[in-house]
Amino acid sequence: MNRFKIFPTVLALAMGLAGCGTASTTPADKTPISAEANGTFAGEGSGKGGKITVNVTLDQNEIKDIQVTESHESGVISDAYDIMRQAMIEQNTPDVDMVTGATLTSAGFRTAVEDAIKKAGVTLKEKKVTPHAKQEIDETYDVVVIGAGGAGLTAAITAAEAGAKVAVVDKLQMSAGNTLISGAEYAAPGNWLQKEENIEDSPELLAEDMLKGGDNLADPALVKTLAENALTGAEWLRDDVKVQWTDELMHFGGHSVTRSLVPVGATGVELISKLVDKAKEAGVKLYYGVRAEKINMQDGVVKGISAQALNGDTYTLHAEKGVILATGGFGSNPQMVEKYNPKLVGYKSTDSVADTGDGIAMAEEIGAQLVGMEYIQTYPLCDVLSGGLLYVDDARLYGYSILVNKEGERFVDELGRRDVLSSAILAQTGGICYEVMDEKAFKKAKIEENHGGEVAYLMNNHNLVKADTLQEAAEAFGIDAAKLAETIENYNKMVDAQTDTQFERKSMNMKIEQGPFYIVAATPAIHHTMGGIKINTNAEVLSTENQIIPGLYAAGEVTGGIHGSNRLGSCAIADITVFGRIAGEEAAKR
């Protein structure tokens, strides 16, 4: 849950009349008087990416079909529609469970269907569903992966491409881990865009930045492995998985140079959608809605897992070569957060609901060593209401905006380390900061294009203001308008000189001068847990005695020791890719 969002239009289908009875299709703005409705009715809701419209086909007051006619959700997020559609038709009601991991999309889809039924002017009779007959599934694979996020899918694909028979289990109903809801920027030293822009970089410089950014508390060997393999991993995503990258780079705090690749759409949807497609193409078996509960051992060697599905089915999955843990961190587990860092009690979280520390707990039960559990990172610019990561903030990462406090003053290097930024924001009036940009920045950063749903949500909740004048925008938040104008005048002079005399900011790529102006309110929220399971450079899990636990591997946020006390932005996607590939390779050849 790096950084969160979504987006192309789902295929629009024109639904014909059902032809039953005497009722005809009803226009969206009229309500039929009949007690029975046959035909197709339009409804509208709002999801994560914005407006969702549907056509609901009724036949004698039974839902026969639901088609999405407009949506700005894309990739795996739109899978939530299919899951809920099936349940709604089966139960003859829109009142079905939402898809965990796609809550806003699910709620918007449900609202759209409810709207269509309301316009039909009828009350549906819910059907009783025959209870599922629980089954006991016992299957054997070469490699079993726990977690269908970025690290898990990467590991699974790599193992499958090496010839292994692979299964992946995930407790959610779709691939909805932190990678999906992140910005998915990727720190890749020496990448193709850097070469075009004549930016000098190297794995050694990335490693140096990461070690320094984590207060030299990371394992140097793990950092070196990540840095030396980051570019190869990015190229693998581009060439093998077919992930599309934009033609611009971002500069995150703590990095010496601009080196972070940005996926098309500026979210993790591009990565996860392509990884899921590649996993299926590689023959990986994906079990969604199946929660791993135990790692099974035999004579001191990991031999598989026990799991249980949402429908009550139990699974015993044998792993001839190994089990790979890729379950993410614990940022969405308040009890674990409090246990390891009581200072963060009460903080909201940007993380996936799946990030509850399951893999860490399972590994600890069989003697795995944990490291750095107290190191929990907050992301500095998050929604003041939900804690969700803000993508309007993309402008800052391109060097197009500034942060000010209630008094209208800059107070920090906007591209500093995340922990430094978070602490600085919390020290301001109300623990809130305000990101300021102009129309040129808003367009150049493609805020509306990539994150239109978020823009609408923030504006509806008055946490993002667009105004013709800077004074009007400032007054909407009670910011000292005169001081803000002075701050921006001084900042623009520093942009001209390309020298930040206040905070030594490295990237100042645009003045703030052309209205309309935008201001968004933000505050920190829990974003990444740097601590977790200890691994070696082969992604093998180590015991409390520092011995390899045979047959057990781990990759991604479930591991510890890679980022020290603080993770630099865009290093997580490099982390999950590099160690996901290593875990898959090592498990497959065991």
Coordinates of C-alpha atoms in Angstrom, one line a residue:
M1 CA 0.0 0.0 0.0
N2 CA 3.5 1.9 -1.5
R3 CA 1.3 4.2 -2.9
F4 CA -2.9 3.6 -4.2
K5 CA -5.4 3.8 -7.4
I6 CA -7.3 2.8 -10.7
F7 CA -9.0 3.0 -14.5
P8 CA -9.9 2.4 -18.3
T9 CA -13.5 1.9 -19.2
V10 CA -15.0 -1.6 -19.0
L11 CA -16.8 -2.8 -22.2
A12 CA -20.2 -1.2 -22.5
L13 CA -23.0 -3.6 -23.6
A14 CA -26.4 -2.5 -24.8
M15 CA -29.1 -4.8 -23.2
G16 CA -32.2 -5.6 -25.2
L17 CA -35.7 -6.0 -23.8
A18 CA -36.3 -9.2 -22.0
G19 CA -39.6 -9.6 -23.9
C20 CA -41.5 -11.1 -21.1
G21 CA -44.9 -9.8 -20.0
T22 CA -46.1 -6.3 -21.0
A23 CA -43.6 -4.1 -19.2
S24 CA -41.0 -2.4 -21.4
T25 CA -37.5 -1.1 -20.6
T26 CA -37.8 1.9 -18.4
P27 CA -35.8 5.1 -18.9
A28 CA -33.3 5.9 -16.1
D29 CA -35.3 9.0 -15.0
K30 CA -38.7 7.3 -14.7
T31 CA -40.1 4.8 -12.2
P32 CA -42.7 2.2 -13.4
I33 CA -45.9 1.8 -11.5
S34 CA -46.2 -2.0 -12.1
A35 CA -45.7 -4.4 -9.2
E36 CA -43.7 -6.6 -11.6
A37 CA -40.8 -5.6 -13.7
N38 CA -39.4 -7.2 -16.8
G39 CA -36.7 -5.6 -18.9
T40 CA -33.4 -3.8 -18.4
F41 CA -33.0 -0.9 -16.1
A42 CA -30.0 1.5 -15.7
G43 CA -28.4 2.3 -12.3
E44 CA -25.5 4.4 -11.1
G45 CA -23.0 4.4 -8.3
S46 CA -19.6 5.6 -7.4
G47 CA -16.5 3.5 -6.8
K48 CA -12.8 4.0 -6.2
G49 CA -12.2 5.2 -9.7
G50 CA -15.4 7.3 -10.1
K51 CA -18.8 6.7 -11.7
I52 CA -20.1 3.1 -12.2
T53 CA -23.2 2.5 -14.3
V54 CA -24.9 -0.8 -14.8
N55 CA -27.8 -2.3 -16.7
V56 CA -29.8 -4.8 -14.6
T57 CA -32.1 -7.2 -16.5
L58 CA -35.2 -8.4 -14.6
D59 CA -37.6 -11.2 -15.5
Q60 CA -40.6 -11.5 -13.3
N61 CA -38.8 -9.7 -10.5
E62 CA -35.7 -11.9 -10.7
I63 CA -32.3 -10.7 -11.5
K64 CA -31.2 -12.4 -14.7
D65 CA -28.2 -10.4 -15.7
I66 CA -26.1 -7.4 -14.6
Q67 CA -23.8 -5.7 -17.1
V68 CA -21.4 -2.8 -16.3
T69 CA -21.8 -0.1 -18.9
E70 CA -19.4 2.4 -17.5
S71 CA -16.5 2.1 -15.1
H72 CA -13.1 3.6 -14.4
E73 CA -11.9 0.6 -12.4
S74 CA -9.5 -1.6 -14.4
G75 CA -7.5 -4.8 -14.2
V76 CA -8.1 -7.1 -11.2
I77 CA -10.1 -4.4 -9.4
S78 CA -13.0 -4.9 -11.8
D79 CA -13.0 -8.6 -10.9
A80 CA -15.0 -7.6 -7.9
Y81 CA -17.9 -7.0 -10.3
D82 CA -17.9 -10.6 -11.5
I83 CA -17.8 -11.9 -7.9
M84 CA -20.7 -9.8 -6.7
R85 CA -22.7 -10.2 -9.9
Q86 CA -22.7 -14.0 -9.5
A87 CA -23.8 -13.7 -5.9
M88 CA -26.6 -11.1 -6.7
I89 CA -28.1 -13.3 -9.4
E90 CA -27.9 -16.4 -7.3
Q91 CA -29.5 -14.8 -4.3
N92 CA -31.7 -12.4 -6.2
T93 CA -30.6 -9.4 -4.2
P94 CA -28.0 -6.6 -4.3
D95 CA -27.5 -7.1 -0.6
V96 CA -24.5 -9.5 -0.9
D97 CA -21.1 -9.4 0.8
M98 CA -18.6 -6.9 -0.6
V99 CA -15.3 -8.1 -1.9
T100 CA -12.6 -7.7 0.7
G101 CA -9.8 -5.7 -0.8
A102 CA -12.1 -3.8 -3.2
T103 CA -14.5 -2.3 -0.7
L104 CA -15.1 1.1 -2.4
T105 CA -15.5 -0.6 -5.8
S106 CA -17.9 -3.2 -4.3
A107 CA -20.0 -0.5 -2.5
G108 CA -20.2 1.5 -5.7
F109 CA -21.3 -1.5 -7.7
R110 CA -23.9 -2.4 -5.1
T111 CA -25.3 1.1 -5.1
A112 CA -25.6 1.1 -8.9
V113 CA -27.6 -2.2 -8.9
E114 CA -29.8 -1.0 -6.0
D115 CA -30.4 2.2 -8.0
A116 CA -31.5 0.2 -11.1
I117 CA -33.9 -1.9 -9.0
K118 CA -35.3 1.2 -7.4
K119 CA -36.0 2.6 -10.8
A120 CA -37.8 -0.6 -11.8
G121 CA -40.2 0.1 -8.9
V122 CA -40.3 -3.4 -7.4
T123 CA -39.2 -5.3 -4.3
L124 CA -37.2 -8.4 -5.0
K125 CA -37.7 -11.6 -3.0
E126 CA -34.4 -13.0 -1.9
K127 CA -33.7 -16.6 -2.8
K128 CA -32.5 -19.1 -0.3
V129 CA -29.2 -20.6 -1.4
T130 CA -28.4 -24.3 -0.8
P131 CA -25.5 -24.5 1.8
H132 CA -22.2 -25.4 0.3
A133 CA -21.2 -29.0 1.0
K134 CA -17.8 -28.7 2.6
Q135 CA -14.9 -30.6 1.0
E136 CA -11.5 -31.8 2.0
I137 CA -9.0 -31.0 -0.7
D138 CA -5.6 -32.8 -0.7
E139 CA -3.2 -31.9 -3.5
T140 CA 0.5 -32.0 -4.2
Y141 CA 2.6 -29.3 -5.9
D142 CA 6.3 -28.6 -6.2
V143 CA 6.0 -25.1 -4.8
V144 CA 3.2 -23.6 -2.7
V145 CA 3.1 -19.8 -2.4
I146 CA 1.2 -18.0 0.3
G147 CA 0.0 -14.6 -0.9
A148 CA -1.1 -13.5 -4.3
G149 CA 0.4 -9.9 -4.2
G150 CA 3.4 -8.7 -6.1
A151 CA 6.0 -10.8 -4.3
G152 CA 3.9 -14.0 -4.4
L153 CA 2.9 -13.7 -8.0
T154 CA 6.5 -12.9 -9.0
A155 CA 7.8 -15.9 -7.1
A156 CA 5.1 -18.2 -8.5
I157 CA 5.8 -17.2 -12.1
T158 CA 9.5 -17.6 -11.7
A159 CA 9.2 -21.0 -10.2
A160 CA 6.7 -22.1 -12.9
E161 CA 9.0 -20.8 -15.7
A162 CA 11.7 -22.9 -14.1
G163 CA 9.5 -26.0 -14.6
A164 CA 7.9 -26.3 -11.2
K165 CA 4.2 -27.1 -10.6
V166 CA 3.0 -24.2 -8.5
A167 CA 0.0 -23.2 -6.5
V168 CA -0.8 -19.8 -4.9
V169 CA -3.3 -19.3 -2.0
D170 CA -4.6 -16.0 -0.9
K171 CA -7.2 -15.3 1.8
L172 CA -8.8 -12.5 -0.3
Q173 CA -11.0 -13.1 -3.2
M174 CA -8.6 -11.5 -5.6
S175 CA -5.0 -10.3 -5.8
A176 CA -5.5 -7.2 -3.6
G177 CA -2.3 -6.8 -1.6
N178 CA -0.3 -3.6 -1.1
T179 CA 1.2 -3.7 -4.6
L180 CA -2.2 -3.3 -6.1
I181 CA -3.0 -0.2 -4.1
S182 CA 0.4 1.3 -4.4
G183 CA 1.8 3.7 -6.9
A184 CA 4.2 0.9 -7.9
E185 CA 7.1 3.1 -8.7
Y186 CA 10.3 1.1 -9.1
A187 CA 13.9 2.2 -8.1
A188 CA 16.1 0.9 -10.8
P189 CA 19.6 2.2 -11.1
G190 CA 21.0 2.5 -14.6
N191 CA 17.6 2.2 -16.2
W192 CA 16.7 3.0 -19.8
L193 CA 15.1 6.4 -19.0
Q194 CA 18.1 7.5 -16.9
K195 CA 20.4 6.7 -19.9
E196 CA 18.2 8.9 -22.2
E197 CA 18.4 11.8 -19.7
N198 CA 22.1 11.2 -19.0
I199 CA 21.6 10.6 -15.3
E200 CA 24.5 8.8 -13.8
D201 CA 23.6 6.0 -11.4
S202 CA 24.7 2.6 -10.2
P203 CA 23.7 -0.3 -7.9
E204 CA 26.4 0.9 -5.5
L205 CA 24.8 4.4 -5.2
L206 CA 21.3 2.8 -4.6
A207 CA 22.7 0.6 -1.9
E208 CA 24.4 3.6 -0.3
D209 CA 21.1 5.5 -0.4
M210 CA 19.2 2.6 1.1
L211 CA 21.6 2.0 3.9
K212 CA 21.8 5.7 4.8
G213 CA 18.0 6.0 4.5
G214 CA 17.5 3.1 6.9
D215 CA 20.0 4.6 9.5
N216 CA 22.5 1.8 8.6
L217 CA 20.4 -0.7 10.3
A218 CA 19.7 -2.9 7.3
D219 CA 21.5 -6.0 6.4
P220 CA 24.2 -4.9 3.9
A221 CA 24.2 -8.2 2.1
L222 CA 20.4 -8.0 1.4
V223 CA 20.7 -4.4 0.3
K224 CA 23.5 -5.3 -2.1
T225 CA 21.5 -8.1 -3.5
L226 CA 18.5 -5.9 -4.1
A227 CA 20.5 -3.1 -5.7
E228 CA 22.5 -5.4 -8.0
N229 CA 19.4 -7.1 -9.3
A230 CA 16.9 -4.2 -9.3
L231 CA 17.4 -3.3 -13.0
T232 CA 17.2 -6.9 -14.2
G233 CA 14.0 -7.2 -12.3
A234 CA 12.5 -4.1 -13.9
E235 CA 13.5 -5.4 -17.3
W236 CA 11.9 -8.7 -16.5
L237 CA 8.7 -7.0 -15.7
R238 CA 8.9 -5.0 -18.9
D239 CA 9.9 -7.7 -21.3
D240 CA 8.5 -11.0 -19.8
V241 CA 5.5 -9.8 -17.8
K242 CA 4.7 -7.0 -20.3
V243 CA 4.3 -4.3 -17.7
Q244 CA 4.2 -0.9 -19.3
W245 CA 6.2 2.0 -17.9
T246 CA 5.7 5.7 -18.6
D247 CA 8.4 7.9 -20.1
E248 CA 8.9 9.9 -16.9
L249 CA 10.9 9.2 -13.7
M250 CA 10.1 10.2 -10.1
H251 CA 12.5 11.4 -7.5
F252 CA 11.7 10.0 -4.0
G253 CA 13.1 11.3 -0.8
G254 CA 16.4 9.9 0.3
H255 CA 17.5 9.1 -3.2
S256 CA 20.7 10.8 -4.5
V257 CA 19.4 10.9 -8.1
T258 CA 16.1 10.6 -10.0
R259 CA 15.8 6.8 -10.7
S260 CA 12.2 5.6 -10.1
L261 CA 10.2 4.1 -13.0
V262 CA 6.5 4.8 -13.0
P263 CA 3.9 2.3 -14.4
V264 CA 1.2 3.3 -16.8
G265 CA -1.7 4.7 -14.8
A266 CA 0.7 5.5 -11.9
T267 CA -0.7 2.6 -9.8
G268 CA 0.0 -1.0 -9.0
V269 CA -3.0 -2.1 -11.1
E270 CA -0.7 -2.3 -14.1
L271 CA 1.7 -4.6 -12.3
I272 CA -0.8 -6.9 -10.6
S273 CA -3.0 -7.2 -13.6
K274 CA -0.1 -8.2 -15.8
L275 CA 1.4 -10.5 -13.1
V276 CA -2.0 -12.3 -12.7
D277 CA -2.2 -12.8 -16.5
K278 CA 1.4 -14.1 -16.6
A279 CA 0.8 -16.5 -13.7
K280 CA -2.2 -18.0 -15.5
E281 CA -0.3 -18.2 -18.7
A282 CA 2.5 -20.0 -16.9
G283 CA 0.1 -22.6 -15.5
V284 CA 0.1 -21.4 -11.9
K285 CA -3.0 -22.6 -9.9
L286 CA -4.6 -19.6 -8.1
Y287 CA -6.7 -20.3 -5.0
Y288 CA -8.5 -17.2 -3.9
G289 CA -10.5 -17.0 -0.7
V290 CA -8.3 -19.6 0.9
R291 CA -6.5 -18.7 4.1
A292 CA -3.3 -20.5 5.0
E293 CA -3.4 -21.5 8.7
K294 CA -0.3 -23.6 9.3
I295 CA 3.1 -24.5 7.7
N296 CA 3.4 -28.3 7.8
M297 CA 6.8 -29.8 8.8
Q298 CA 8.2 -33.3 8.5
D299 CA 11.6 -34.2 10.1
G300 CA 12.5 -30.6 10.4
V301 CA 11.7 -29.8 6.7
V302 CA 8.8 -27.7 5.4
K303 CA 6.5 -29.9 3.4
G304 CA 3.4 -27.9 2.7
I305 CA 0.5 -26.0 4.3
S306 CA -2.9 -26.4 5.8
A307 CA -5.6 -23.9 4.8
Q308 CA -9.3 -23.1 4.9
A309 CA -11.5 -21.5 2.3
L310 CA -14.2 -18.9 2.9
N311 CA -16.8 -21.6 1.9
G312 CA -15.6 -23.9 4.6
D313 CA -13.5 -26.3 2.4
T314 CA -10.2 -27.4 4.0
Y315 CA -7.0 -27.7 2.0
T316 CA -3.9 -29.8 2.6
L317 CA -1.4 -28.6 -0.1
H318 CA 1.8 -30.6 -0.1
A319 CA 5.0 -28.9 -1.4
E320 CA 7.7 -31.2 -2.7
K321 CA 10.3 -28.5 -3.1
G322 CA 9.2 -25.6 -0.9
V323 CA 6.8 -23.1 0.5
I324 CA 7.2 -19.4 -0.2
L325 CA 5.8 -16.8 2.3
A326 CA 4.7 -13.6 0.6
T327 CA 1.9 -12.5 2.9
G328 CA 2.9 -8.8 3.4
G329 CA 3.4 -6.9 6.6
F330 CA 1.2 -6.1 9.6
G331 CA 0.2 -2.5 9.1
S332 CA -3.5 -3.4 9.2
N333 CA -3.2 -5.3 12.5
P334 CA -3.6 -2.7 15.3
Q335 CA -2.7 -5.2 18.0
M336 CA 0.7 -6.1 16.3
V337 CA 1.4 -2.4 15.7
E338 CA 0.8 -1.6 19.3
K339 CA 2.9 -4.6 20.4
Y340 CA 5.9 -3.6 18.5
N341 CA 5.6 0.2 18.4
P342 CA 3.1 1.7 20.9
K343 CA 3.8 5.2 19.7
L344 CA 1.7 4.5 16.6
V345 CA -1.5 3.4 18.5
G346 CA -4.5 5.0 16.9
Y347 CA -2.9 5.8 13.5
K348 CA -4.9 5.0 10.4
S349 CA -3.3 2.8 7.8
T350 CA -2.8 3.0 4.0
D351 CA -2.3 -0.8 3.8
S352 CA -4.3 -3.6 2.3
V353 CA -6.7 -5.2 4.7
A354 CA -4.7 -8.4 4.1
D355 CA -1.7 -7.0 5.9
T356 CA -2.4 -8.6 9.3
G357 CA 0.9 -10.4 9.9
D358 CA -0.4 -13.9 9.2
G359 CA 2.8 -15.1 7.5
I360 CA 5.0 -13.7 10.3
A361 CA 2.9 -15.5 12.9
M362 CA 3.0 -18.8 11.0
A363 CA 6.8 -18.6 10.5
E364 CA 7.4 -17.7 14.1
E365 CA 5.4 -20.8 15.2
I366 CA 8.0 -23.1 13.5
G367 CA 11.0 -21.3 14.9
A368 CA 11.7 -18.5 12.3
Q369 CA 13.7 -15.5 13.5
L370 CA 12.1 -12.0 13.4
V371 CA 14.1 -8.8 13.0
G372 CA 13.3 -5.1 13.2
M373 CA 9.7 -5.5 14.2
E374 CA 9.6 -2.1 15.9
Y375 CA 10.4 -0.3 12.6
I376 CA 7.1 0.9 11.2
Q377 CA 6.9 3.6 8.6
T378 CA 4.3 6.2 8.2
Y379 CA 3.5 7.7 4.8
P380 CA 3.5 11.5 5.1
L381 CA 0.7 12.5 2.8
C382 CA -2.5 10.6 3.4
D383 CA -6.3 11.3 3.4
V384 CA -7.2 13.0 6.6
L385 CA -10.5 11.1 6.7
S386 CA -9.6 7.5 5.7
G387 CA -5.8 7.3 6.0
G388 CA -5.6 6.3 2.4
L389 CA -2.5 7.2 0.5
L390 CA -3.0 10.3 -1.7
Y391 CA -2.2 10.2 -5.4
V392 CA -2.8 13.9 -5.9
D393 CA 0.6 13.8 -4.2
D394 CA 2.2 12.6 -7.4
A395 CA 2.9 16.3 -8.2
R396 CA 5.3 16.5 -5.3
L397 CA 7.3 13.5 -6.4
Y398 CA 7.8 15.1 -9.8
G399 CA 9.0 18.3 -8.1
Y400 CA 5.9 20.4 -9.1
S401 CA 4.4 21.3 -5.7
I402 CA 5.2 22.5 -2.2
L403 CA 4.0 21.7 1.3
V404 CA 2.9 24.5 3.7
N405 CA 1.3 24.6 7.2
K406 CA -1.7 26.5 8.4
E407 CA 0.4 29.6 8.7
G408 CA 1.2 29.5 5.0
E409 CA 4.9 28.6 5.4
R410 CA 7.1 25.8 4.0
F411 CA 8.4 23.8 6.9
V412 CA 10.4 20.9 5.5
D413 CA 12.2 19.6 2.4
E414 CA 9.2 18.2 0.5
L415 CA 11.4 15.4 -0.9
G416 CA 13.0 14.3 2.3
R417 CA 12.8 10.9 4.0
R418 CA 9.3 9.7 4.8
D419 CA 9.9 9.5 8.5
V420 CA 11.4 13.0 8.6
L421 CA 8.4 14.4 6.6
S422 CA 5.9 12.6 8.8
S423 CA 7.4 13.9 12.0
A424 CA 7.6 17.5 10.5
I425 CA 3.9 17.3 9.5
L426 CA 2.7 16.1 12.9
A427 CA 4.6 19.0 14.5
Q428 CA 2.4 21.6 12.5
T429 CA -0.9 23.1 13.6
G430 CA -3.5 20.3 13.8
G431 CA -0.9 17.7 12.6
I432 CA -1.9 18.6 9.0
C433 CA 0.0 19.9 6.0
Y434 CA -1.3 21.4 2.7
E435 CA 0.1 20.6 -0.7
V436 CA -0.1 23.5 -3.1
M437 CA 0.2 23.3 -6.9
D438 CA -1.1 25.1 -10.0
E439 CA -3.0 24.1 -13.1
K440 CA 0.1 23.4 -15.1
A441 CA 1.4 21.0 -12.4
F442 CA -2.0 19.3 -12.0
K443 CA -2.0 18.6 -15.7
K444 CA 1.6 17.7 -16.2
A445 CA 1.5 15.2 -13.3
K446 CA -1.7 13.7 -14.9
I447 CA -3.6 13.9 -11.7
E448 CA -7.1 14.0 -13.2
E449 CA -6.1 11.5 -16.0
N450 CA -4.7 8.9 -13.6
H451 CA -6.6 9.6 -10.4
G452 CA -9.9 11.2 -11.3
G453 CA -11.9 9.1 -8.8
E454 CA -9.7 10.3 -6.0
V455 CA -10.0 13.9 -7.1
A456 CA -13.8 13.7 -7.1
Y457 CA -13.8 12.0 -3.6
L458 CA -11.5 14.6 -2.1
M459 CA -13.4 17.5 -3.6
N460 CA -16.7 16.1 -2.4
N461 CA -15.3 15.9 1.1
H462 CA -13.8 19.4 0.8
N463 CA -10.2 18.1 1.4
L464 CA -9.1 19.2 -2.1
V465 CA -9.9 22.7 -3.3
K466 CA -9.6 24.2 -6.8
A467 CA -9.9 28.0 -7.0
D468 CA -9.1 30.7 -9.5
T469 CA -7.0 32.6 -7.1
L470 CA -4.4 31.5 -4.5
Q471 CA -6.2 33.6 -1.9
E472 CA -9.5 31.8 -2.5
A473 CA -7.9 28.4 -2.3
A474 CA -6.0 29.3 0.9
E475 CA -9.1 30.7 2.6
A476 CA -11.0 27.5 2.0
F477 CA -8.7 25.8 4.5
G478 CA -8.1 28.8 6.8
I479 CA -4.5 29.2 5.6
D480 CA -2.8 32.6 6.0
A481 CA -3.3 33.7 2.4
A482 CA -0.9 36.7 2.5
K483 CA 1.9 34.5 4.0
L484 CA 1.2 31.8 1.4
A485 CA 1.6 34.3 -1.4
E486 CA 4.9 35.4 0.0
T487 CA 6.1 31.8 0.5
I488 CA 5.3 31.0 -3.2
E489 CA 6.9 34.2 -4.4
N490 CA 10.1 33.2 -2.6
Y491 CA 9.9 29.6 -3.8
N492 CA 9.5 30.6 -7.4
K493 CA 12.7 32.7 -7.1
M494 CA 14.5 29.6 -5.8
V495 CA 13.1 27.6 -8.8
D496 CA 14.6 30.2 -11.1
A497 CA 18.0 29.9 -9.3
Q498 CA 17.6 26.1 -8.9
T499 CA 18.8 26.5 -5.3
D500 CA 16.6 25.9 -2.3
T501 CA 18.1 28.2 0.3
Q502 CA 15.6 27.0 2.9
F503 CA 15.7 23.2 2.9
E504 CA 18.2 22.2 0.2
R505 CA 15.5 20.4 -1.8
K506 CA 17.1 18.7 -4.8
S507 CA 14.2 18.7 -7.3
M508 CA 12.4 21.9 -8.1
N509 CA 11.0 21.5 -11.6
M510 CA 8.2 24.0 -11.8
K511 CA 7.0 27.3 -10.5
I512 CA 3.6 27.7 -8.9
E513 CA 2.1 30.6 -10.8
Q514 CA -0.7 29.8 -13.2
G515 CA -4.3 29.5 -11.8
P516 CA -6.5 27.8 -11.1
F517 CA -4.7 26.6 -8.0
Y518 CA -5.1 23.4 -6.0
I519 CA -4.6 22.7 -2.3
V520 CA -5.1 19.3 -0.7
A521 CA -5.0 18.6 3.1
A522 CA -3.0 15.6 4.3
T523 CA -1.6 13.8 7.3
P524 CA 0.6 10.8 8.0
A525 CA -0.7 7.2 8.2
I526 CA 1.0 3.8 8.8
H527 CA 2.3 2.6 5.4
H528 CA 5.1 0.0 5.6
T529 CA 6.4 -2.4 8.3
M530 CA 10.2 -2.8 7.8
G531 CA 10.4 -5.7 10.3
G532 CA 9.6 -9.3 9.6
I533 CA 11.1 -12.7 8.9
K534 CA 14.9 -12.9 8.7
I535 CA 16.1 -14.3 5.3
N536 CA 19.5 -14.7 3.6
T537 CA 20.4 -13.6 0.1
N538 CA 18.8 -16.8 -1.3
A539 CA 15.5 -15.8 0.3
E540 CA 15.7 -18.8 2.6
V541 CA 14.1 -18.2 6.0
L542 CA 16.5 -18.4 9.0
S543 CA 15.6 -19.8 12.4
T544 CA 16.2 -18.2 15.8
E545 CA 19.5 -20.1 15.8
N546 CA 20.4 -18.5 12.5
Q547 CA 20.1 -21.8 10.6
I548 CA 18.2 -22.3 7.3
I549 CA 14.7 -23.7 7.8
P550 CA 14.8 -26.2 4.9
G551 CA 12.0 -25.7 2.3
L552 CA 10.9 -22.3 3.6
Y553 CA 11.4 -19.1 1.6
A554 CA 10.1 -15.6 2.0
A555 CA 9.9 -12.4 -0.1
G556 CA 8.4 -8.9 0.2
E557 CA 7.1 -7.0 3.2
V558 CA 6.8 -10.2 5.2
T559 CA 10.6 -10.1 5.5
G560 CA 12.8 -7.9 7.7
G561 CA 16.3 -6.5 7.5
I562 CA 16.2 -5.1 4.0
H563 CA 15.2 -1.5 4.8
G564 CA 16.5 -0.9 8.2
S565 CA 14.6 1.6 10.2
N566 CA 13.1 3.4 7.2
R567 CA 12.2 2.4 3.6
L568 CA 13.0 4.8 0.8
G569 CA 10.1 5.3 -1.6
S570 CA 10.0 3.0 -4.7
C571 CA 12.3 0.5 -3.1
A572 CA 9.5 -1.8 -2.1
I573 CA 8.6 -2.8 -5.7
A574 CA 12.3 -3.5 -6.4
D575 CA 12.4 -5.5 -3.2
I576 CA 9.4 -7.7 -4.0
T577 CA 10.6 -8.3 -7.5
V578 CA 14.2 -9.1 -6.7
F579 CA 13.5 -11.4 -3.8
G580 CA 10.3 -12.8 -5.3
R581 CA 12.4 -14.0 -8.3
I582 CA 15.1 -15.3 -6.1
A583 CA 12.6 -17.2 -3.9
G584 CA 11.0 -18.7 -7.0
E585 CA 14.3 -19.8 -8.5
E586 CA 15.7 -21.3 -5.3
A587 CA 12.5 -23.2 -4.4
A588 CA 12.1 -24.6 -8.0
K589 CA 15.6 -26.0 -8.1
R590 CA 15.7 -27.4 -4.5

